[in-house]
mmCIF file with all atom_site columns, C-alpha atoms in Angstrom:
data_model
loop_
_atom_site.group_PDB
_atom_site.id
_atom_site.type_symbol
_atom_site.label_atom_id
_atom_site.label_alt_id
_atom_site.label_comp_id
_atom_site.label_asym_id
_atom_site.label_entity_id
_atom_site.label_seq_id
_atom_site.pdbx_PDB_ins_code
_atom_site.Cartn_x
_atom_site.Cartn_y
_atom_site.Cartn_z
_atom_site.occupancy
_atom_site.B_iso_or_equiv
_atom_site.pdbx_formal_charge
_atom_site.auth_seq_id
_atom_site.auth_comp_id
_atom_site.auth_asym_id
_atom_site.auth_atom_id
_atom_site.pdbx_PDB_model_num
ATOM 1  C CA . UNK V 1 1  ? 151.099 5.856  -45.119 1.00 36.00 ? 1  UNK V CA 1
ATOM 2  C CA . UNK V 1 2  ? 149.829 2.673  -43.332 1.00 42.00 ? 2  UNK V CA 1
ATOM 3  C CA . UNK V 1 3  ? 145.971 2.871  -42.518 1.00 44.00 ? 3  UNK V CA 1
ATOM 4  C CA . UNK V 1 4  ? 144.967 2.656  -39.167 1.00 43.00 ? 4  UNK V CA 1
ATOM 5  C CA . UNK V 1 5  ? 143.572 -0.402 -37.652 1.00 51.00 ? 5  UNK V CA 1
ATOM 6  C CA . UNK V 1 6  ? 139.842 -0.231 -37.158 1.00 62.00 ? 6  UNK V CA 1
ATOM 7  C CA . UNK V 1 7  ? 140.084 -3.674 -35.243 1.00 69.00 ? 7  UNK V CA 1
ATOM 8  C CA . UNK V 1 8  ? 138.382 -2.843 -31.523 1.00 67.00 ? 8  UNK V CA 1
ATOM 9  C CA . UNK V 1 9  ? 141.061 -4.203 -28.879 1.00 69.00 ? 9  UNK V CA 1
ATOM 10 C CA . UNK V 1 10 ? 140.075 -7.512 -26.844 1.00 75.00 ? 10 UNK V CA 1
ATOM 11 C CA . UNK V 1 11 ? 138.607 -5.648 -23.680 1.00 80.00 ? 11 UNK V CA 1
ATOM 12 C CA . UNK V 1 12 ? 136.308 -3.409 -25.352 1.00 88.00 ? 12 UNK V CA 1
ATOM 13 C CA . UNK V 1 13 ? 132.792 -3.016 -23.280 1.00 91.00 ? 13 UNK V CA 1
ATOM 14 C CA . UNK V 1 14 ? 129.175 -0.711 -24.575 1.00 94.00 ? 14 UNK V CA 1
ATOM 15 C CA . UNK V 1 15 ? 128.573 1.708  -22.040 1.00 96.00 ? 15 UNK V CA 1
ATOM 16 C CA . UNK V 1 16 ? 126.087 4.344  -22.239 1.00 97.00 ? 16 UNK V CA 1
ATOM 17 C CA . UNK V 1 17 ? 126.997 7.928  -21.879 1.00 97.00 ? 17 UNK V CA 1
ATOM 18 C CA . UNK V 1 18 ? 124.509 10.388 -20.133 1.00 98.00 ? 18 UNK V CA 1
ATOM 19 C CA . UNK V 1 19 ? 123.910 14.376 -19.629 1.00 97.00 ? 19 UNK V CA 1
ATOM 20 C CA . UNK V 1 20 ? 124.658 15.159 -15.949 1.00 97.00 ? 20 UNK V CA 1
ATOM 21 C CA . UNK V 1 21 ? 121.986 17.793 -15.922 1.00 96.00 ? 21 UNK V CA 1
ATOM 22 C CA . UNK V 1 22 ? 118.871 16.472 -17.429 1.00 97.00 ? 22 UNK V CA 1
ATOM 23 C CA . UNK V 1 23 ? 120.037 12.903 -17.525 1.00 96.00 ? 23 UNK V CA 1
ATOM 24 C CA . UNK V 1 24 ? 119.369 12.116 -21.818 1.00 97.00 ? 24 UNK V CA 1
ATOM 25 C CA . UNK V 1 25 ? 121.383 9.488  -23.453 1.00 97.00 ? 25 UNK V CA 1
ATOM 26 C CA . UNK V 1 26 ? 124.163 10.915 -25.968 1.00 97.00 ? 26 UNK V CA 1
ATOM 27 C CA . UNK V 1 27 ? 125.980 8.140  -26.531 1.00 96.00 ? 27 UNK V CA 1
ATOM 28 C CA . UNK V 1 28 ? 126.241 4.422  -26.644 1.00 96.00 ? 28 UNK V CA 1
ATOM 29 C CA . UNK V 1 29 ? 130.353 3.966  -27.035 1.00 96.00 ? 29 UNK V CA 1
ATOM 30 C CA . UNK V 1 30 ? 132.667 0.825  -26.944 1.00 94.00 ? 30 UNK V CA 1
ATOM 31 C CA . UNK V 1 31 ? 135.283 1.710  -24.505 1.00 93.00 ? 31 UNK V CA 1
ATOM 32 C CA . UNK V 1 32 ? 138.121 -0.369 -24.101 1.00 89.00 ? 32 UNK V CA 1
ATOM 33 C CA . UNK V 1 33 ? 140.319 -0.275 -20.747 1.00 87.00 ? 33 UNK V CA 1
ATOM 34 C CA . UNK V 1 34 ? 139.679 -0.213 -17.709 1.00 86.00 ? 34 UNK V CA 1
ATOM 35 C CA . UNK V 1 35 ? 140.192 3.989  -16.469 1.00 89.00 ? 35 UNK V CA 1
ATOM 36 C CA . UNK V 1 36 ? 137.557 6.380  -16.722 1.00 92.00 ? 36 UNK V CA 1
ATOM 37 C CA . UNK V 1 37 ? 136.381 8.260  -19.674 1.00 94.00 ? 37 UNK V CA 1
ATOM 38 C CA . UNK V 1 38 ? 138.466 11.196 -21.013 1.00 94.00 ? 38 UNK V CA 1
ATOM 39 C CA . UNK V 1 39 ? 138.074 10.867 -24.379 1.00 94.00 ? 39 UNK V CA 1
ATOM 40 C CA . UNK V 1 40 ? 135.328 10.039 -26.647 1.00 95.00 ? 40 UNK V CA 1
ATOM 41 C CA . UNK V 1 41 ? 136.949 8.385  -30.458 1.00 94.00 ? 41 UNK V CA 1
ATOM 42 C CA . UNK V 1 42 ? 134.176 9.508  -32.494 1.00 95.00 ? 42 UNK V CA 1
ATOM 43 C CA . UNK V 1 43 ? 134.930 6.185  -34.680 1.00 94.00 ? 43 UNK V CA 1
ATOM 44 C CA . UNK V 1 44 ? 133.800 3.984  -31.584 1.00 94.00 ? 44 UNK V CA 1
ATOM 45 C CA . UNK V 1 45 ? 130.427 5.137  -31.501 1.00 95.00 ? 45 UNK V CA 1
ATOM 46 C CA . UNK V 1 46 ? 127.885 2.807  -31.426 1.00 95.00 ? 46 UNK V CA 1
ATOM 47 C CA . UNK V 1 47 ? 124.818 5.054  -31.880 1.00 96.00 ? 47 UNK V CA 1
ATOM 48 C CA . UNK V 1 48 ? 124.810 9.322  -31.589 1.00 96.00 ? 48 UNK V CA 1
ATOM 49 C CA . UNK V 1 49 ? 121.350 11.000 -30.346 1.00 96.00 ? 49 UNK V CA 1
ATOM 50 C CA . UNK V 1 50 ? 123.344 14.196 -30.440 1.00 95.00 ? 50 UNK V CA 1
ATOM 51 C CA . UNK V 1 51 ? 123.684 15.014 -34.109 1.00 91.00 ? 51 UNK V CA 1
ATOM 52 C CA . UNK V 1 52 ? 127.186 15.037 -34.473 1.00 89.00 ? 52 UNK V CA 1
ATOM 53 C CA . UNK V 1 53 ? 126.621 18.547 -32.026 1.00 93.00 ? 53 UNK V CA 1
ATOM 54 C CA . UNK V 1 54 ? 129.167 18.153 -28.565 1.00 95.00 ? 54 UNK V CA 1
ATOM 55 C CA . UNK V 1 55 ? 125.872 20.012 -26.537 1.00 96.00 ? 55 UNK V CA 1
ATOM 56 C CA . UNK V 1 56 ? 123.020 18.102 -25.251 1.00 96.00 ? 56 UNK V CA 1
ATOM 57 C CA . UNK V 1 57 ? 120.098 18.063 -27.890 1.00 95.00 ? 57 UNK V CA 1
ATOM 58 C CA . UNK V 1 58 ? 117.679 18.640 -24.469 1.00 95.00 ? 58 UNK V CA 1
ATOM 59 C CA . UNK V 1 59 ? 119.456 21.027 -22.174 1.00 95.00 ? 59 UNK V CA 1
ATOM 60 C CA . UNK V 1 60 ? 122.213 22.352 -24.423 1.00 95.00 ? 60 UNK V CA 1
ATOM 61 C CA . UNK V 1 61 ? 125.104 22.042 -21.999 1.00 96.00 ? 61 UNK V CA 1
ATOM 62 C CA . UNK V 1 62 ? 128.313 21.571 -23.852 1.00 97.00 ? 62 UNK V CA 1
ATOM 63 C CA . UNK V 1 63 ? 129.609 18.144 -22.629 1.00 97.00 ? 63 UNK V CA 1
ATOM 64 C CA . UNK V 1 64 ? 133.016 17.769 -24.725 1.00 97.00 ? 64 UNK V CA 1
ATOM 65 C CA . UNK V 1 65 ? 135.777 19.777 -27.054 1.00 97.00 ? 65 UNK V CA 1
ATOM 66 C CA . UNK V 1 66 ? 137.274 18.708 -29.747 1.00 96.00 ? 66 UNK V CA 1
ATOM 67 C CA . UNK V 1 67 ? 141.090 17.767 -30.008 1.00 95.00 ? 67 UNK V CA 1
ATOM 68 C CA . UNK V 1 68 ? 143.944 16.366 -31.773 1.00 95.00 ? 68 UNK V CA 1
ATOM 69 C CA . UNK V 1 69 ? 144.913 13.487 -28.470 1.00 89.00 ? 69 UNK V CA 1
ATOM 70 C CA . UNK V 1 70 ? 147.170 10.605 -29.808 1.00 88.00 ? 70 UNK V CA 1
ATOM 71 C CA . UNK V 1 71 ? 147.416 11.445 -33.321 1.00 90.00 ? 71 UNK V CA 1
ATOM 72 C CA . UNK V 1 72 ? 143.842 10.911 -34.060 1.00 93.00 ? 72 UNK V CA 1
ATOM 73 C CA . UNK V 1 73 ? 140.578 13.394 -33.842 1.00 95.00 ? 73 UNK V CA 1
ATOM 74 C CA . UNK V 1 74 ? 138.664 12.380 -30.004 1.00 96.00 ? 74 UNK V CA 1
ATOM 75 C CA . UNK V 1 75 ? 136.125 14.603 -27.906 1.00 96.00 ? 75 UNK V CA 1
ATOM 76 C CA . UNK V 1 76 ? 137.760 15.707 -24.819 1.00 97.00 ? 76 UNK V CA 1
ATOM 77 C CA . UNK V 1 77 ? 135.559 15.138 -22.071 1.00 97.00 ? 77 UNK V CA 1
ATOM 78 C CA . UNK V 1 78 ? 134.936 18.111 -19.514 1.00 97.00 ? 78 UNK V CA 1
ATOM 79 C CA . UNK V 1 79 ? 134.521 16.744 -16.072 1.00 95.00 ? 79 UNK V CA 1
ATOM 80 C CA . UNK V 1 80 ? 131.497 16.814 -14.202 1.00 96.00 ? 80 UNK V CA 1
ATOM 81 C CA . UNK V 1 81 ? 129.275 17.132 -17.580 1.00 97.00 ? 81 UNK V CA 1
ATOM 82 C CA . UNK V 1 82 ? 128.311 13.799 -18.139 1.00 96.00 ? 82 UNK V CA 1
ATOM 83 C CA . UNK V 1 83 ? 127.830 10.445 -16.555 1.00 96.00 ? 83 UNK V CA 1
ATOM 84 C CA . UNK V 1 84 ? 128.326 6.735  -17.446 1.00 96.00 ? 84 UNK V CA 1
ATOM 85 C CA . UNK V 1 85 ? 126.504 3.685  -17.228 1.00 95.00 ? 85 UNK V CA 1
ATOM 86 C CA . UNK V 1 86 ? 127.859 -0.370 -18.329 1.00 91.00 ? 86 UNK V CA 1
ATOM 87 C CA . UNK V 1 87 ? 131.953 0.670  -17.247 1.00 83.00 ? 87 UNK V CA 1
ATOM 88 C CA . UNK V 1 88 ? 131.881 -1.406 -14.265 1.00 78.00 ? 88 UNK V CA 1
ATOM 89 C CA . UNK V 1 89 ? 133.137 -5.055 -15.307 1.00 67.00 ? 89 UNK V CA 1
ATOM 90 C CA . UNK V 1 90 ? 131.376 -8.574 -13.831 1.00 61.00 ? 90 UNK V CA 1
#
């Protein structure tokens, strides 16, 4: 079986991904496209202050479940849990 290409595609932008309720940082994620986030790839992570955990270290809200989506392991995100900064483009 062929590996999977760990190349990032040509539109990929860091944004930082927040806790809607007490506003801590749980992510720092290259997202590529230009919709909103549904999915987190846990291979595009940039940096994880949550411990590998899908609950806020500080509040403990669960943010995200986990899910087979396109073949390949990704956090699916529930809506109105957390909030984004760095997706709009210049």
């Amino acid at each position: 079986m062929a590996e999977m290409d760990e190349r990032l595609p040509a539109d990929v932008r860091t944004i930082s991904i927040f806790c809607a309720r007490c506003n801590r940082l749980l992510y720092k994620y290259h997202k590529g496209g230009e919709g909103s986030l549904v999915k987190i790839r846990p291979k595009r992570i940039a940096e994880d202050h949550t411990a590998g955990a899908l609950d806020c270290p500080k509040c403990g809200q669960t943010f995200a479940r986990e899910r087979m989506m396109g073949g390949g392991p990704a956090f699916k995100v529930i809506g109105g849990k957390l909030y984004t900064r760095g997706m709009r483009r210049k």
